[in-house]
GROMACS .gro file of C-alpha atoms in nm:
model
  514
    1MET     CA    1  -7.272  26.655  -9.242
    2SER     CA    2  -7.102  26.960  -9.402
    3ARG     CA    3  -6.792  27.120  -9.242
    4LYS     CA    4  -7.002  27.433  -9.178
    5ALA     CA    5  -7.259  27.228  -8.990
    6ILE     CA    6  -6.996  27.049  -8.795
    7LEU     CA    7  -6.840  27.379  -8.683
    8SER     CA    8  -7.179  27.513  -8.585
    9VAL     CA    9  -7.248  27.208  -8.374
   10SER     CA   10  -6.903  27.235  -8.212
   11VAL     CA   11  -6.967  27.590  -8.086
   12SER     CA   12  -7.304  27.486  -7.944
   13VAL     CA   13  -7.140  27.186  -7.772
   14ALA     CA   14  -6.868  27.419  -7.646
   15VAL     CA   15  -7.118  27.636  -7.466
   16THR     CA   16  -7.290  27.328  -7.329
   17MET     CA   17  -6.951  27.206  -7.200
   18VAL     CA   18  -6.892  27.538  -7.024
   19THR     CA   19  -7.224  27.519  -6.853
   20ALA     CA   20  -7.175  27.160  -6.747
   21ALA     CA   21  -6.818  27.211  -6.635
   22MET     CA   22  -6.887  27.523  -6.431
   23ALA     CA   23  -7.226  27.422  -6.290
   24GLY     CA   24  -7.081  27.172  -6.048
   25PRO     CA   25  -7.263  26.885  -5.872
   26ALA     CA   26  -7.423  27.110  -5.611
   27ALA     CA   27  -7.548  27.371  -5.855
   28GLY     CA   28  -7.916  27.281  -5.822
   29ALA     CA   29  -8.141  27.440  -6.077
   30THR     CA   30  -8.036  27.457  -6.444
   31PRO     CA   31  -7.892  27.797  -6.534
   32PRO     CA   32  -8.118  28.011  -6.758
   33ALA     CA   33  -8.078  27.985  -7.133
   34PRO     CA   34  -7.830  28.225  -7.295
   35GLU     CA   35  -7.969  28.559  -7.410
   36THR     CA   36  -7.857  28.657  -7.762
   37THR     CA   37  -7.921  28.986  -7.933
   38THR     CA   38  -7.807  29.120  -8.271
   39VAL     CA   39  -7.600  29.437  -8.237
   40THR     CA   40  -7.579  29.470  -8.614
   41PRO     CA   41  -7.578  29.213  -8.894
   42GLY     CA   42  -7.281  28.990  -8.824
   43VAL     CA   43  -7.233  29.107  -8.467
   44THR     CA   44  -7.413  28.928  -8.187
   45LEU     CA   45  -7.402  28.965  -7.807
   46THR     CA   46  -7.469  28.660  -7.593
   47SER     CA   47  -7.501  28.683  -7.215
   48LEU     CA   48  -7.516  28.363  -7.017
   49SER     CA   49  -7.516  28.256  -6.659
   50LEU     CA   50  -7.297  27.958  -6.560
   51GLY     CA   51  -7.276  27.770  -6.236
   52ALA     CA   52  -7.481  27.844  -5.926
   53LYS     CA   53  -7.443  27.951  -5.569
   54ASP     CA   54  -7.333  27.662  -5.346
   55ALA     CA   55  -7.469  27.615  -4.994
   56ASP     CA   56  -7.112  27.548  -4.879
   57ASP     CA   57  -6.994  27.897  -4.983
   58PHE     CA   58  -6.933  28.134  -4.693
   59TRP     CA   59  -6.757  28.454  -4.577
   60THR     CA   60  -6.448  28.420  -4.363
   61VAL     CA   61  -6.166  28.621  -4.208
   62HIS     CA   62  -5.833  28.592  -4.386
   63VAL     CA   63  -5.545  28.661  -4.143
   64TYR     CA   64  -5.237  28.816  -4.315
   65LEU     CA   65  -4.893  28.664  -4.257
   66PRO     CA   66  -4.560  28.835  -4.204
   67ALA     CA   67  -4.297  28.804  -4.475
   68THR     CA   68  -4.055  28.643  -4.237
   69ILE     CA   69  -4.091  28.395  -3.953
   70ASP     CA   70  -4.020  28.663  -3.689
   71GLY     CA   71  -4.202  28.953  -3.858
   72PRO     CA   72  -4.459  29.163  -3.673
   73LEU     CA   73  -4.820  29.037  -3.688
   74ASP     CA   74  -5.009  29.361  -3.651
   75VAL     CA   75  -4.877  29.506  -3.982
   76ALA     CA   76  -4.843  29.176  -4.170
   77GLY     CA   77  -4.934  29.217  -4.540
   78THR     CA   78  -4.888  28.884  -4.723
   79ALA     CA   79  -5.191  28.671  -4.800
   80LEU     CA   80  -5.004  28.341  -4.783
   81GLY     CA   81  -4.668  28.204  -4.690
   82SER     CA   82  -4.468  27.899  -4.583
   83ARG     CA   83  -4.618  27.638  -4.356
   84GLU     CA   84  -4.380  27.741  -4.083
   85ILE     CA   85  -4.502  28.104  -4.091
   86ALA     CA   86  -4.866  27.992  -4.111
   87ASP     CA   87  -4.818  27.765  -3.809
   88ARG     CA   88  -4.673  28.052  -3.609
   89VAL     CA   89  -4.958  28.288  -3.694
   90ALA     CA   90  -5.224  28.028  -3.628
   91ALA     CA   91  -5.074  27.954  -3.289
   92ALA     CA   92  -5.072  28.327  -3.201
   93VAL     CA   93  -5.435  28.363  -3.316
   94ARG     CA   94  -5.531  28.061  -3.108
   95ASP     CA   95  -5.359  28.204  -2.801
   96LYS     CA   96  -5.593  28.506  -2.833
   97GLY     CA   97  -5.898  28.279  -2.799
   98PHE     CA   98  -5.990  28.232  -3.168
   99GLU     CA   99  -6.019  27.908  -3.369
  100PRO     CA  100  -5.796  27.942  -3.675
  101ARG     CA  101  -5.758  27.692  -3.959
  102ILE     CA  102  -5.465  27.646  -4.192
  103GLU     CA  103  -5.546  27.580  -4.557
  104GLN     CA  104  -5.311  27.477  -4.836
  105VAL     CA  105  -5.327  27.676  -5.156
  106ASP     CA  106  -5.249  27.484  -5.476
  107ALA     CA  107  -5.157  27.657  -5.802
  108PRO     CA  108  -5.268  27.498  -6.125
  109GLY     CA  109  -5.023  27.399  -6.398
  110TYR     CA  110  -4.952  27.641  -6.678
  111ALA     CA  111  -4.777  27.590  -7.011
  112ASP     CA  112  -4.445  27.712  -6.869
  113HIS     CA  113  -4.486  27.635  -6.497
  114PRO     CA  114  -4.586  27.310  -6.319
  115ALA     CA  115  -4.870  27.276  -6.074
  116GLY     CA  116  -4.778  27.272  -5.709
  117VAL     CA  117  -4.825  27.409  -5.365
  118LEU     CA  118  -4.822  27.789  -5.373
  119GLY     CA  119  -4.831  27.834  -4.994
  120TRP     CA  120  -5.055  27.822  -4.689
  121ILE     CA  121  -5.321  28.060  -4.551
  122VAL     CA  122  -5.476  28.123  -4.213
  123ARG     CA  123  -5.848  28.189  -4.176
  124VAL     CA  124  -6.101  28.225  -3.895
  125GLY     CA  125  -6.473  28.151  -3.893
  126GLN     CA  126  -6.755  28.077  -4.138
  127TYR     CA  127  -7.021  28.346  -4.182
  128ALA     CA  128  -7.334  28.383  -4.385
  129THR     CA  129  -7.282  28.751  -4.453
  130SER     CA  130  -7.004  28.998  -4.527
  131ALA     CA  131  -7.121  29.203  -4.227
  132ASP     CA  132  -7.071  28.912  -3.989
  133ALA     CA  133  -6.722  28.844  -4.126
  134SER     CA  134  -6.638  29.212  -4.093
  135ALA     CA  135  -6.744  29.210  -3.730
  136MET     CA  136  -6.505  28.919  -3.660
  137LEU     CA  137  -6.233  29.100  -3.856
  138ARG     CA  138  -6.261  29.397  -3.620
  139ARG     CA  139  -6.208  29.162  -3.324
  140ILE     CA  140  -5.910  28.998  -3.496
  141ARG     CA  141  -5.750  29.339  -3.561
  142ALA     CA  142  -5.814  29.449  -3.202
  143ALA     CA  143  -5.628  29.140  -3.087
  144GLY     CA  144  -5.317  29.250  -3.277
  145PHE     CA  145  -5.347  29.093  -3.623
  146ALA     CA  146  -5.393  29.222  -3.975
  147GLY     CA  147  -5.634  29.073  -4.229
  148GLY     CA  148  -5.937  29.109  -4.446
  149THR     CA  149  -6.259  28.933  -4.540
  150ARG     CA  150  -6.293  28.670  -4.817
  151TYR     CA  151  -6.585  28.490  -4.986
  152THR     CA  152  -6.482  28.132  -5.044
  153ALA     CA  153  -6.651  28.102  -5.389
  154GLN     CA  154  -6.386  28.354  -5.504
  155ASP     CA  155  -6.091  28.136  -5.406
  156GLY     CA  156  -6.061  28.026  -5.768
  157ALA     CA  157  -6.096  27.656  -5.691
  158ASP     CA  158  -6.468  27.612  -5.750
  159ALA     CA  159  -6.549  27.525  -6.116
  160GLY     CA  160  -6.920  27.551  -6.033
  161ALA     CA  161  -6.916  27.901  -5.891
  162PRO     CA  162  -7.172  28.148  -6.039
  163GLN     CA  163  -7.048  28.335  -6.341
  164ARG     CA  164  -7.208  28.599  -6.566
  165VAL     CA  165  -7.044  28.583  -6.910
  166HIS     CA  166  -7.085  28.826  -7.200
  167VAL     CA  167  -6.968  28.724  -7.546
  168LEU     CA  168  -6.952  28.955  -7.853
  169ARG     CA  169  -6.897  28.760  -8.170
  170VAL     CA  170  -6.803  28.938  -8.494
  171ASP     CA  171  -6.874  28.731  -8.803
  172PHE     CA  172  -6.694  28.899  -9.092
  173ARG     CA  173  -6.887  28.693  -9.343
  174GLU     CA  174  -7.171  28.936  -9.275
  175PHE     CA  175  -7.008  29.228  -9.093
  176ARG     CA  176  -6.833  29.479  -9.320
  177GLY     CA  177  -6.680  29.693  -9.044
  178THR     CA  178  -6.356  29.663  -8.854
  179VAL     CA  179  -6.221  29.572  -8.509
  180GLY     CA  180  -5.930  29.777  -8.379
  181THR     CA  181  -5.808  29.985  -8.090
  182ASP     CA  182  -5.841  30.347  -7.986
  183PHE     CA  183  -5.775  30.586  -7.696
  184GLY     CA  184  -5.883  30.933  -7.597
  185PRO     CA  185  -5.735  31.268  -7.710
  186ALA     CA  186  -5.392  31.158  -7.584
  187LEU     CA  187  -5.219  30.844  -7.466
  188ASN     CA  188  -5.133  31.028  -7.145
  189GLY     CA  189  -5.483  31.037  -7.014
  190THR     CA  190  -5.775  30.797  -6.954
  191GLU     CA  191  -6.127  30.786  -7.099
  192LYS     CA  192  -6.436  30.586  -7.022
  193LEU     CA  193  -6.539  30.325  -7.277
  194THR     CA  194  -6.889  30.463  -7.300
  195ASP     CA  195  -6.745  30.806  -7.402
  196LEU     CA  196  -6.510  30.654  -7.662
  197VAL     CA  197  -6.794  30.439  -7.814
  198ALA     CA  198  -7.008  30.754  -7.841
  199ALA     CA  199  -6.725  30.977  -7.976
  200THR     CA  200  -6.614  30.729  -8.245
  201GLY     CA  201  -6.951  30.603  -8.348
  202ALA     CA  202  -6.844  30.249  -8.258
  203LEU     CA  203  -7.101  29.972  -8.225
  204ALA     CA  204  -6.936  29.802  -7.929
  205GLY     CA  205  -6.619  29.763  -7.734
  206VAL     CA  206  -6.430  29.632  -7.436
  207ASN     CA  207  -6.138  29.751  -7.227
  208ALA     CA  208  -5.786  29.665  -7.356
  209GLN     CA  209  -5.444  29.713  -7.197
  210TRP     CA  210  -5.337  29.785  -6.843
  211PHE     CA  211  -5.249  30.144  -6.775
  212TYR     CA  212  -4.987  30.308  -6.555
  213ASN     CA  213  -4.929  30.679  -6.499
  214SER     CA  214  -5.251  30.725  -6.696
  215ALA     CA  215  -5.110  30.560  -7.009
  216PRO     CA  216  -5.125  30.205  -7.160
  217GLY     CA  217  -4.855  29.968  -7.047
  218GLY     CA  218  -4.680  29.717  -7.277
  219LEU     CA  219  -4.614  29.699  -7.645
  220TYR     CA  220  -4.878  29.895  -7.828
  221VAL     CA  221  -4.871  29.918  -8.208
  222LYS     CA  222  -5.172  30.099  -8.363
  223ASP     CA  223  -5.217  30.096  -8.739
  224GLY     CA  224  -4.847  30.017  -8.784
  225LYS     CA  225  -4.712  30.286  -8.553
  226LEU     CA  226  -4.526  30.184  -8.236
  227LEU     CA  227  -4.683  30.383  -7.957
  228GLY     CA  228  -4.589  30.180  -7.643
  229SER     CA  229  -4.278  30.014  -7.507
  230ALA     CA  230  -4.257  29.634  -7.506
  231THR     CA  231  -4.230  29.431  -7.186
  232GLN     CA  232  -3.981  29.192  -7.348
  233GLY     CA  233  -4.120  28.853  -7.413
  234ARG     CA  234  -4.474  28.897  -7.279
  235GLY     CA  235  -4.775  28.771  -7.464
  236GLY     CA  236  -4.972  28.984  -7.712
  237MET     CA  237  -5.232  28.976  -7.975
  238ARG     CA  238  -5.154  29.085  -8.329
  239ILE     CA  239  -5.466  29.206  -8.517
  240THR     CA  240  -5.463  29.249  -8.894
  241HIS     CA  241  -5.705  29.287  -9.180
  242GLY     CA  242  -5.937  29.498  -8.968
  243GLY     CA  243  -5.984  29.222  -8.712
  244ARG     CA  244  -6.027  28.941  -8.965
  245ARG     CA  245  -5.714  28.776  -8.846
  246VAL     CA  246  -5.568  28.757  -8.494
  247ASP     CA  247  -5.253  28.582  -8.381
  248VAL     CA  248  -5.142  28.518  -8.019
  249ASP     CA  249  -4.771  28.521  -7.960
  250ALA     CA  250  -4.497  28.663  -7.740
  251TYR     CA  251  -4.323  28.979  -7.853
  252THR     CA  252  -4.004  29.177  -7.809
  253ALA     CA  253  -3.927  29.516  -7.946
  254HIS     CA  254  -3.605  29.721  -7.982
  255VAL     CA  255  -3.587  30.085  -8.074
  256THR     CA  256  -3.252  30.241  -8.161
  257VAL     CA  257  -3.141  30.597  -8.222
  258ARG     CA  258  -2.841  30.655  -8.446
  259ALA     CA  259  -2.640  30.977  -8.458
  260GLY     CA  260  -2.371  30.959  -8.720
  261GLY     CA  261  -2.164  30.644  -8.654
  262GLU     CA  262  -2.290  30.606  -8.297
  263SER     CA  263  -2.606  30.439  -8.175
  264MET     CA  264  -2.791  30.388  -7.848
  265GLU     CA  265  -3.089  30.174  -7.763
  266ILE     CA  266  -3.399  30.366  -7.658
  267ASP     CA  267  -3.529  30.218  -7.334
  268GLY     CA  268  -3.899  30.315  -7.375
  269VAL     CA  269  -4.160  30.477  -7.594
  270ASN     CA  270  -4.429  30.703  -7.448
  271ARG     CA  271  -4.376  30.637  -7.078
  272VAL     CA  272  -4.231  30.819  -6.782
  273PRO     CA  273  -3.846  30.793  -6.788
  274GLY     CA  274  -3.702  30.583  -6.507
  275GLU     CA  275  -4.026  30.397  -6.434
  276VAL     CA  276  -4.051  30.059  -6.598
  277TRP     CA  277  -4.395  29.916  -6.509
  278ASN     CA  278  -4.410  29.538  -6.543
  279CYS     CA  279  -4.027  29.540  -6.568
  280GLY     CA  280  -3.896  29.346  -6.868
  281GLY     CA  281  -3.704  29.641  -7.009
  282VAL     CA  282  -3.390  29.651  -7.225
  283GLY     CA  283  -3.122  29.662  -6.955
  284GLY     CA  284  -3.024  29.820  -6.628
  285ASP     CA  285  -3.364  29.780  -6.464
  286LEU     CA  286  -3.388  29.712  -6.088
  287PRO     CA  287  -3.474  29.485  -5.914
  288THR     CA  288  -3.512  29.263  -6.222
  289GLU     CA  289  -3.507  29.266  -6.604
  290LYS     CA  290  -3.757  28.984  -6.625
  291PRO     CA  291  -4.131  29.061  -6.669
  292GLN     CA  292  -4.309  29.097  -6.335
  293HIS     CA  293  -4.662  29.204  -6.377
  294ASP     CA  294  -4.782  29.516  -6.183
  295LEU     CA  295  -4.433  29.567  -6.038
  296LYS     CA  296  -4.257  29.894  -6.102
  297CYS     CA  297  -3.889  29.848  -6.183
  298THR     CA  298  -3.661  30.154  -6.202
  299ASP     CA  299  -3.370  30.259  -6.426
  300ALA     CA  300  -3.169  30.571  -6.345
  301SER     CA  301  -3.024  30.603  -6.694
  302GLU     CA  302  -3.274  30.597  -6.980
  303LEU     CA  303  -3.362  30.729  -7.324
  304VAL     CA  304  -3.737  30.756  -7.383
  305ARG     CA  305  -3.904  30.859  -7.705
  306PHE     CA  306  -4.227  31.061  -7.713
  307THR     CA  307  -4.459  31.083  -8.013
  308PRO     CA  308  -4.738  31.337  -8.075
  309GLU     CA  309  -4.994  31.081  -7.960
  310TRP     CA  310  -4.865  31.103  -7.602
  311GLY     CA  311  -4.971  31.461  -7.533
  312THR     CA  312  -4.758  31.678  -7.312
  313PRO     CA  313  -4.429  31.501  -7.215
  314PRO     CA  314  -4.321  31.493  -6.854
  315ALA     CA  315  -4.090  31.769  -6.730
  316GLY     CA  316  -3.783  31.724  -6.515
  317ALA     CA  317  -3.402  31.713  -6.493
  318GLY     CA  318  -3.201  31.554  -6.766
  319ALA     CA  319  -3.166  31.633  -7.141
  320GLU     CA  320  -3.390  31.636  -7.437
  321ALA     CA  321  -3.365  31.644  -7.816
  322VAL     CA  322  -3.657  31.781  -8.016
  323LEU     CA  323  -3.687  31.631  -8.365
  324ASP     CA  324  -3.894  31.739  -8.663
  325ALA     CA  325  -4.079  31.501  -8.895
  326ARG     CA  326  -3.757  31.415  -9.078
  327GLY     CA  327  -3.555  31.348  -8.763
  328LYS     CA  328  -3.363  31.681  -8.769
  329VAL     CA  329  -3.266  31.810  -8.424
  330ILE     CA  330  -3.438  32.148  -8.396
  331ALA     CA  331  -3.361  32.193  -8.029
  332LEU     CA  332  -3.132  32.038  -7.767
  333ASN     CA  333  -3.236  32.110  -7.409
  334THR     CA  334  -3.067  32.058  -7.072
  335SER     CA  335  -3.398  31.984  -6.907
  336ARG     CA  336  -3.708  31.787  -7.014
  337GLY     CA  337  -4.063  31.882  -7.100
  338ALA     CA  338  -4.074  32.035  -7.445
  339SER     CA  339  -4.383  31.981  -7.665
  340VAL     CA  340  -4.362  31.727  -7.943
  341PRO     CA  341  -4.362  31.891  -8.295
  342PRO     CA  342  -4.640  31.783  -8.534
  343GLY     CA  343  -4.519  31.465  -8.703
  344GLY     CA  344  -4.195  31.475  -8.501
  345SER     CA  345  -4.080  31.341  -8.172
  346THR     CA  346  -3.870  31.417  -7.865
  347ILE     CA  347  -3.612  31.193  -7.701
  348GLN     CA  348  -3.577  31.247  -7.329
  349ALA     CA  349  -3.271  31.133  -7.136
  350ILE     CA  350  -3.203  31.089  -6.764
  351GLY     CA  351  -2.890  30.987  -6.576
  352ASP     CA  352  -2.583  30.885  -6.773
  353SER     CA  353  -2.784  30.870  -7.091
  354ALA     CA  354  -2.824  31.249  -7.079
  355SER     CA  355  -2.457  31.298  -7.140
  356TRP     CA  356  -2.470  31.072  -7.448
  357LEU     CA  357  -2.767  31.266  -7.592
  358LEU     CA  358  -2.601  31.604  -7.531
  359ASP     CA  359  -2.288  31.482  -7.702
  360HIS     CA  360  -2.451  31.332  -8.010
  361ALA     CA  361  -2.778  31.518  -8.080
  362LYS     CA  362  -2.635  31.848  -8.195
  363PRO     CA  363  -2.888  32.099  -8.337
  364GLY     CA  364  -2.910  32.075  -8.715
  365THR     CA  365  -2.801  31.709  -8.724
  366ARG     CA  366  -3.030  31.427  -8.816
  367LEU     CA  367  -3.105  31.135  -8.585
  368THR     CA  368  -3.231  30.807  -8.726
  369VAL     CA  369  -3.474  30.606  -8.514
  370SER     CA  370  -3.525  30.240  -8.613
  371GLU     CA  371  -3.780  29.995  -8.473
  372ARG     CA  372  -3.778  29.615  -8.472
  373VAL     CA  373  -4.054  29.398  -8.338
  374GLU     CA  374  -4.006  29.020  -8.327
  375ASP     CA  375  -4.227  28.733  -8.242
  376SER     CA  376  -4.134  28.440  -8.014
  377ALA     CA  377  -3.946  28.266  -8.293
  378GLY     CA  378  -3.734  28.576  -8.363
  379ARG     CA  379  -3.911  28.657  -8.682
  380LEU     CA  380  -3.950  29.017  -8.785
  381VAL     CA  381  -4.306  29.140  -8.749
  382PRO     CA  382  -4.379  29.396  -9.027
  383LEU     CA  383  -4.538  29.708  -8.890
  384THR     CA  384  -4.773  29.768  -9.182
  385PRO     CA  385  -5.060  30.017  -9.163
  386ASP     CA  386  -5.291  29.717  -9.117
  387THR     CA  387  -5.106  29.591  -8.808
  388THR     CA  388  -5.215  29.646  -8.445
  389ILE     CA  389  -5.045  29.470  -8.153
  390LEU     CA  390  -5.176  29.470  -7.795
  391GLN     CA  391  -4.933  29.324  -7.552
  392VAL     CA  392  -5.148  29.229  -7.250
  393GLY     CA  393  -5.157  28.867  -7.143
  394PRO     CA  394  -5.115  28.608  -7.038
  395THR     CA  395  -5.184  28.407  -7.350
  396LEU     CA  396  -5.480  28.175  -7.300
  397VAL     CA  397  -5.527  27.968  -7.617
  398ARG     CA  398  -5.281  27.911  -7.900
  399ASP     CA  399  -5.337  27.696  -8.208
  400GLY     CA  400  -5.652  27.551  -8.052
  401GLN     CA  401  -5.491  27.446  -7.726
  402VAL     CA  402  -5.502  27.600  -7.380
  403SER     CA  403  -5.161  27.765  -7.339
  404VAL     CA  404  -5.104  27.999  -7.047
  405ASN     CA  405  -4.749  28.148  -7.031
  406ALA     CA  406  -4.777  28.248  -6.666
  407ALA     CA  407  -4.407  28.243  -6.580
  408ALA     CA  408  -4.285  28.424  -6.892
  409ASP     CA  409  -4.564  28.677  -6.855
  410GLY     CA  410  -4.446  28.769  -6.501
  411LEU     CA  411  -4.748  28.631  -6.313
  412ILE     CA  412  -4.529  28.408  -6.107
  413ARG     CA  413  -4.354  28.639  -5.865
  414GLU     CA  414  -3.985  28.613  -5.810
  415GLY     CA  415  -3.892  28.555  -5.445
  416THR     CA  416  -4.078  28.389  -5.161
  417ASP     CA  417  -4.386  28.614  -5.133
  418GLN     CA  418  -4.646  28.472  -5.371
  419THR     CA  419  -4.931  28.700  -5.260
  420PHE     CA  420  -4.950  28.867  -5.600
  421THR     CA  421  -4.962  28.531  -5.786
  422TYR     CA  422  -5.230  28.408  -5.544
  423ASN     CA  423  -5.450  28.716  -5.569
  424TRP     CA  424  -5.405  28.789  -5.939
  425ALA     CA  425  -5.374  28.451  -6.110
  426VAL     CA  426  -5.518  28.188  -5.872
  427ARG     CA  427  -5.809  28.373  -5.709
  428ALA     CA  428  -6.125  28.458  -5.901
  429ASN     CA  429  -6.143  28.806  -6.058
  430PRO     CA  430  -6.339  28.985  -6.329
  431ARG     CA  431  -6.176  28.910  -6.666
  432SER     CA  432  -6.180  29.047  -7.021
  433MET     CA  433  -6.056  28.846  -7.318
  434ILE     CA  434  -6.010  28.867  -7.695
  435GLY     CA  435  -5.986  28.573  -7.937
  436MET     CA  436  -6.088  28.411  -8.255
  437ASP     CA  437  -6.319  28.109  -8.263
  438ASP     CA  438  -6.308  27.802  -8.484
  439ARG     CA  439  -6.542  27.964  -8.738
  440GLY     CA  440  -6.317  28.264  -8.787
  441ARG     CA  441  -6.532  28.492  -8.571
  442LEU     CA  442  -6.359  28.743  -8.351
  443MET     CA  443  -6.465  28.719  -7.986
  444LEU     CA  444  -6.464  28.986  -7.714
  445VAL     CA  445  -6.557  28.838  -7.377
  446VAL     CA  446  -6.614  28.980  -7.031
  447VAL     CA  447  -6.681  28.778  -6.714
  448ASP     CA  448  -6.811  28.969  -6.415
  449GLY     CA  449  -6.658  28.903  -6.074
  450ARG     CA  450  -6.617  28.994  -5.708
  451GLN     CA  451  -6.997  28.996  -5.670
  452ALA     CA  452  -7.089  28.724  -5.422
  453GLY     CA  453  -7.372  28.495  -5.537
  454TYR     CA  454  -7.403  28.674  -5.874
  455SER     CA  455  -7.069  28.633  -6.052
  456GLU     CA  456  -6.750  28.541  -5.866
  457GLY     CA  457  -6.501  28.576  -6.151
  458LEU     CA  458  -6.232  28.337  -6.272
  459GLY     CA  459  -5.874  28.235  -6.209
  460ILE     CA  460  -5.645  28.252  -6.509
  461ALA     CA  461  -5.653  27.877  -6.573
  462GLN     CA  462  -6.034  27.883  -6.567
  463THR     CA  463  -6.032  28.182  -6.800
  464ALA     CA  464  -5.830  27.991  -7.055
  465ALA     CA  465  -6.062  27.689  -7.021
  466LEU     CA  466  -6.369  27.908  -7.073
  467MET     CA  467  -6.226  28.062  -7.393
  468ARG     CA  468  -6.138  27.724  -7.534
  469ARG     CA  469  -6.483  27.588  -7.453
  470LEU     CA  470  -6.640  27.893  -7.622
  471GLY     CA  471  -6.462  27.772  -7.936
  472ALA     CA  472  -6.148  27.987  -7.929
  473VAL     CA  473  -5.849  27.871  -8.127
  474GLU     CA  474  -5.658  28.188  -8.037
  475ALA     CA  475  -5.723  28.385  -7.716
  476MET     CA  476  -5.550  28.629  -7.482
  477ASN     CA  477  -5.631  28.790  -7.154
  478LEU     CA  478  -5.689  29.164  -7.141
  479ASP     CA  479  -5.685  29.396  -6.842
  480GLY     CA  480  -5.941  29.285  -6.585
  481GLY     CA  481  -6.057  29.356  -6.235
  482GLY     CA  482  -6.247  29.681  -6.207
  483SER     CA  483  -6.144  29.767  -6.564
  484SER     CA  484  -6.350  29.487  -6.715
  485VAL     CA  485  -6.634  29.648  -6.908
  486MET     CA  486  -6.835  29.580  -7.222
  487VAL     CA  487  -7.039  29.847  -7.400
  488THR     CA  488  -7.271  29.847  -7.701
  489SER     CA  489  -7.401  30.159  -7.865
  490GLY     CA  490  -7.761  30.045  -7.808
  491ALA     CA  491  -7.751  29.911  -7.455
  492GLY     CA  492  -7.469  30.100  -7.298
  493ILE     CA  493  -7.278  29.909  -7.032
  494VAL     CA  494  -7.368  29.543  -7.074
  495ASN     CA  495  -7.192  29.393  -6.771
  496ARG     CA  496  -7.160  29.493  -6.405
  497PRO     CA  497  -6.817  29.651  -6.341
  498SER     CA  498  -6.689  29.553  -5.998
  499ASP     CA  499  -6.572  29.889  -5.873
  500ALA     CA  500  -6.812  30.049  -5.627
  501THR     CA  501  -6.792  30.371  -5.835
  502GLY     CA  502  -6.890  30.188  -6.153
  503GLU     CA  503  -6.716  30.228  -6.488
  504ARG     CA  504  -6.348  30.310  -6.485
  505SER     CA  505  -6.158  30.543  -6.712
  506LEU     CA  506  -5.920  30.339  -6.935
  507GLY     CA  507  -5.593  30.375  -7.114
  508ASN     CA  508  -5.707  30.218  -7.440
  509VAL     CA  509  -5.989  30.003  -7.569
  510VAL     CA  510  -6.093  29.755  -7.840
  511LEU     CA  511  -6.370  29.888  -8.061
  512VAL     CA  512  -6.608  29.728  -8.316
  513ARG     CA  513  -6.661  30.001  -8.585
  514PRO     CA  514  -6.922  30.000  -8.859
   0.00000   0.00000   0.00000
């Protein structure tokens, strides 16, 4: 058998493995065959249903726990906690005439964090419908407790839960176009994927990075230009040769401004000064300098650079240097908010950094801004015009092996409250992914979620397993949840976004262009 034939068989076997692994022993009927359509020569879309609804799945009331053993119960806000706290809450619920149960939550092992007990949860009842669970929740709240409803198939522990998976494969042996990223008229603003596909003439696309303050979060290099600050050490996908090569790694970036013989590190690029979403900045951030996903750290003294792609920079107290295309200071302001000159930039400063900028960025002088991006081995990453980097994460597959860097990526919360880790990484959610399969085809994948009985979604460990079984040798997680969306120019929205309002506006996207 030729190598080409072997590889073709391996991908077919991979899909079969996914179906078998996720169908589960109680799945019942065989899932329908995958549906494959040709978007354009070399680009195919396959939609497949995995797993099946289990008769043992039900709705329940999830009682929230206080953060401390003596915390108030009526305003409790943590999903899980220590056994001691869970015992106290369960006893209080029982005293009110309900029948609670305590369940242990186990976290899977990741490449940089061992498996183990994440915590304990308290739940009440088993109901056939969401409405029935909601009725019990009202009684629970009236009795002095906080909580919500949950569907057990979305706990992230059921490998056979129903899933609806959409896979775009781009085979560059036939396809002559490119795969890259884009955003709307400005980074500081969000756009719907359907609008961006129509405006750019793209053939297809998926959502890309998280976005905060209406702008992408994390290292963002587009066509060799650094447009977004790095969350130091988080995972990312480097895309070169128009999508024909992708590499998953972890990245750091350092941007420095030099004025004469003095230099200062720039804290961020194209983000609101003082607000360090996902933490992992370059120093002085509170409460931590380590990556913590979806947590806003703060820094009272920062330099932040704005490029023309941002749009209108934020205004406020501090200082600001306005630079032309050659780095010459054409204005030095004692407040922030000036427009960015064409081809130039502005450097905003807050706190103590404002004094440094006012002392060193004199009008008429030239400031030199240098950028350095490194991979996990400390090697310099050349920012060539053919280079795009999306820092999203976590990593899923590296060099053909499942490899989730959950701790380094900030998915494991510092401190005792592991509610975020439980809800984001362990529980099932809609997911979007990017990768390269073992035939050199780029893959864009969306899994629907939070839709009971139709598609529950995946935990992060299951997401990595799915990508590997689809044949990925490199894969990374993209923004997910209500942001997960896949669009083709012919069919429009392919999946079922989980937000009740439908398709979200996004910070940036991955596009397949002719």
